[in-house]
PDB file of C-alpha atoms in Angstrom:
ATOM      1  CA  MET A   1     -33.003  -7.343  -8.374  1.00 49.00           C
ATOM      2  CA  ARG A   2     -32.796  -3.541  -8.249  1.00 61.00           C
ATOM      3  CA  LEU A   3     -29.619  -3.622  -6.190  1.00 61.00           C
ATOM      4  CA  LEU A   4     -27.667  -5.718  -8.672  1.00 72.00           C
ATOM      5  CA  PRO A   5     -26.536  -2.819 -10.940  1.00 72.00           C
ATOM      6  CA  TYR A   6     -25.350  -0.864  -7.891  1.00 69.00           C
ATOM      7  CA  ALA A   7     -23.484  -3.885  -6.568  1.00 74.00           C
ATOM      8  CA  LEU A   8     -21.833  -4.367  -9.952  1.00 79.00           C
ATOM      9  CA  ASN A   9     -20.699  -0.735 -10.005  1.00 77.00           C
ATOM     10  CA  HIS A  10     -19.235  -1.112  -6.513  1.00 81.00           C
ATOM     11  CA  ALA A  11     -17.477  -4.321  -7.490  1.00 84.00           C
ATOM     12  CA  ARG A  12     -15.995  -2.658 -10.574  1.00 85.00           C
ATOM     13  CA  ALA A  13     -14.735   0.249  -8.461  1.00 84.00           C
ATOM     14  CA  VAL A  14     -13.106  -2.123  -5.974  1.00 87.00           C
ATOM     15  CA  ASP A  15     -11.589  -4.130  -8.831  1.00 90.00           C
ATOM     16  CA  ASP A  16     -10.146  -0.956 -10.363  1.00 89.00           C
ATOM     17  CA  VAL A  17      -8.559   0.065  -7.058  1.00 90.00           C
ATOM     18  CA  MET A  18      -7.146  -3.422  -6.543  1.00 92.00           C
ATOM     19  CA  ARG A  19      -5.798  -3.500 -10.095  1.00 93.00           C
ATOM     20  CA  PHE A  20      -4.050  -0.154  -9.549  1.00 92.00           C
ATOM     21  CA  TYR A  21      -2.518  -1.394  -6.280  1.00 93.00           C
ATOM     22  CA  VAL A  22      -1.286  -4.651  -7.815  1.00 94.00           C
ATOM     23  CA  ILE A  23       0.235  -2.946 -10.866  1.00 94.00           C
ATOM     24  CA  ALA A  24       1.969  -0.346  -8.657  1.00 92.00           C
ATOM     25  CA  ASP A  25       3.264  -3.091  -6.352  1.00 93.00           C
ATOM     26  CA  VAL A  26       4.593  -5.220  -9.218  1.00 96.00           C
ATOM     27  CA  ILE A  27       6.372  -2.229 -10.765  1.00 94.00           C
ATOM     28  CA  LEU A  28       7.935  -1.277  -7.428  1.00 93.00           C
ATOM     29  CA  PHE A  29       8.921  -4.888  -6.763  1.00 95.00           C
ATOM     30  CA  LEU A  30      10.685  -5.109 -10.119  1.00 97.00           C
ATOM     31  CA  ILE A  31      12.460  -1.787  -9.562  1.00 95.00           C
ATOM     32  CA  VAL A  32      13.692  -2.925  -6.136  1.00 94.00           C
ATOM     33  CA  ILE A  33      14.845  -6.338  -7.406  1.00 97.00           C
ATOM     34  CA  VAL A  34      16.685  -4.903 -10.428  1.00 97.00           C
ATOM     35  CA  THR A  35      18.325  -2.203  -8.297  1.00 94.00           C
ATOM     36  CA  MET A  36      19.325  -4.773  -5.701  1.00 95.00           C
ATOM     37  CA  LEU A  37      20.895  -7.036  -8.325  1.00 95.00           C
ATOM     38  CA  VAL A  38      22.788  -4.130  -9.884  1.00 94.00           C
ATOM     39  CA  PHE A  39      24.259  -3.194  -6.507  1.00 89.00           C
ATOM     40  CA  VAL A  40      25.046  -6.813  -5.609  1.00 89.00           C
ATOM     41  CA  PHE A  41      27.105  -7.256  -8.765  1.00 88.00           C
ATOM     42  CA  LYS A  42      28.576  -3.747  -8.874  1.00 86.00           C
ATOM     43  CA  TYR A  43      29.701  -3.530  -5.244  1.00 81.00           C
ATOM     44  CA  ASN A  44      30.613  -7.113  -4.418  1.00 81.00           C
ATOM     45  CA  HIS A  45      33.372  -8.086  -2.006  1.00 78.00           C
ATOM     46  CA  LYS A  46      35.798  -9.154  -4.753  1.00 81.00           C
ATOM     47  CA  ARG A  47      35.830  -5.693  -6.377  1.00 77.00           C
ATOM     48  CA  HIS A  48      35.714  -3.697  -3.140  1.00 71.00           C
ATOM     49  CA  PRO A  49      37.341  -5.671  -0.303  1.00 80.00           C
ATOM     50  CA  VAL A  50      37.476  -2.658   2.043  1.00 82.00           C
ATOM     51  CA  ALA A  51      34.266  -0.860   2.902  1.00 76.00           C
ATOM     52  CA  THR A  52      34.272   2.909   2.545  1.00 77.00           C
ATOM     53  CA  SER A  53      32.132   5.533   4.195  1.00 78.00           C
ATOM     54  CA  ILE A  54      29.821   7.408   1.863  1.00 77.00           C
ATOM     55  CA  PRO A  55      28.711  10.912   2.908  1.00 84.00           C
ATOM     56  CA  GLY A  56      25.027  11.849   2.852  1.00 85.00           C
ATOM     57  CA  ASN A  57      23.316  12.922  -0.352  1.00 88.00           C
ATOM     58  CA  VAL A  58      20.542  15.441   0.323  1.00 90.00           C
ATOM     59  CA  PRO A  59      18.937  15.377  -3.181  1.00 91.00           C
ATOM     60  CA  LEU A  60      18.782  11.571  -3.062  1.00 89.00           C
ATOM     61  CA  GLU A  61      17.256  11.610   0.417  1.00 90.00           C
ATOM     62  CA  ILE A  62      14.641  14.133  -0.713  1.00 93.00           C
ATOM     63  CA  PHE A  63      13.917  11.981  -3.768  1.00 91.00           C
ATOM     64  CA  TRP A  64      13.340   8.793  -1.787  1.00 89.00           C
ATOM     65  CA  THR A  65      11.120  10.659   0.642  1.00 94.00           C
ATOM     66  CA  VAL A  66       9.001  12.499  -1.943  1.00 95.00           C
ATOM     67  CA  ILE A  67       8.438   9.586  -4.365  1.00 92.00           C
ATOM     68  CA  PRO A  68       6.951   7.171  -1.768  1.00 90.00           C
ATOM     69  CA  THR A  69       4.848  10.008  -0.358  1.00 94.00           C
ATOM     70  CA  MET A  70       3.459  10.731  -3.823  1.00 94.00           C
ATOM     71  CA  LEU A  71       2.786   7.016  -4.370  1.00 91.00           C
ATOM     72  CA  VAL A  72       0.900   6.743  -1.077  1.00 92.00           C
ATOM     73  CA  LEU A  73      -1.114   9.849  -1.931  1.00 95.00           C
ATOM     74  CA  ALA A  74      -1.943   8.427  -5.372  1.00 93.00           C
ATOM     75  CA  MET A  75      -3.076   5.152  -3.787  1.00 92.00           C
ATOM     76  CA  PHE A  76      -5.170   7.092  -1.282  1.00 94.00           C
ATOM     77  CA  TYR A  77      -6.740   9.155  -4.069  1.00 93.00           C
ATOM     78  CA  VAL A  78      -7.668   6.088  -6.121  1.00 91.00           C
ATOM     79  CA  GLY A  79      -9.175   4.405  -3.058  1.00 90.00           C
ATOM     80  CA  TRP A  80     -11.007   7.540  -1.973  1.00 91.00           C
ATOM     81  CA  LYS A  81     -12.449   8.051  -5.452  1.00 88.00           C
ATOM     82  CA  ALA A  82     -13.860   4.517  -5.412  1.00 86.00           C
ATOM     83  CA  TYR A  83     -15.138   4.972  -1.848  1.00 86.00           C
ATOM     84  CA  ALA A  84     -16.811   8.252  -2.756  1.00 84.00           C
ATOM     85  CA  GLN A  85     -18.456   6.626  -5.748  1.00 79.00           C
ATOM     86  CA  MET A  86     -19.818   3.844  -3.541  1.00 78.00           C
ATOM     87  CA  ASN A  87     -21.216   6.271  -0.992  1.00 71.00           C
ATOM     88  CA  TYR A  88     -22.442   8.833  -3.533  1.00 64.00           C
ATOM     89  CA  ILE A  89     -20.339  11.647  -2.099  1.00 48.00           C
TER      90      ILE A  89
END
């Protein structure tokens, strides 16, 4: 019976991490779907029958490299915090 409070604390920590992951995933999923639909309707074949080459965009490439890196680091931090709490680090 003494272990039950500790097990409940661990379960809450795991639930919090899972909740953070699910919320982040749902938000990213919605962003991707909305962006995809915008581009499907904006750049469809009827409006642009001939494809054009688009030069690189360095600020955009930096943005889509930094944002996922920050998201992965945030997910790691949330998981590590829960892990540290479980192991009393």
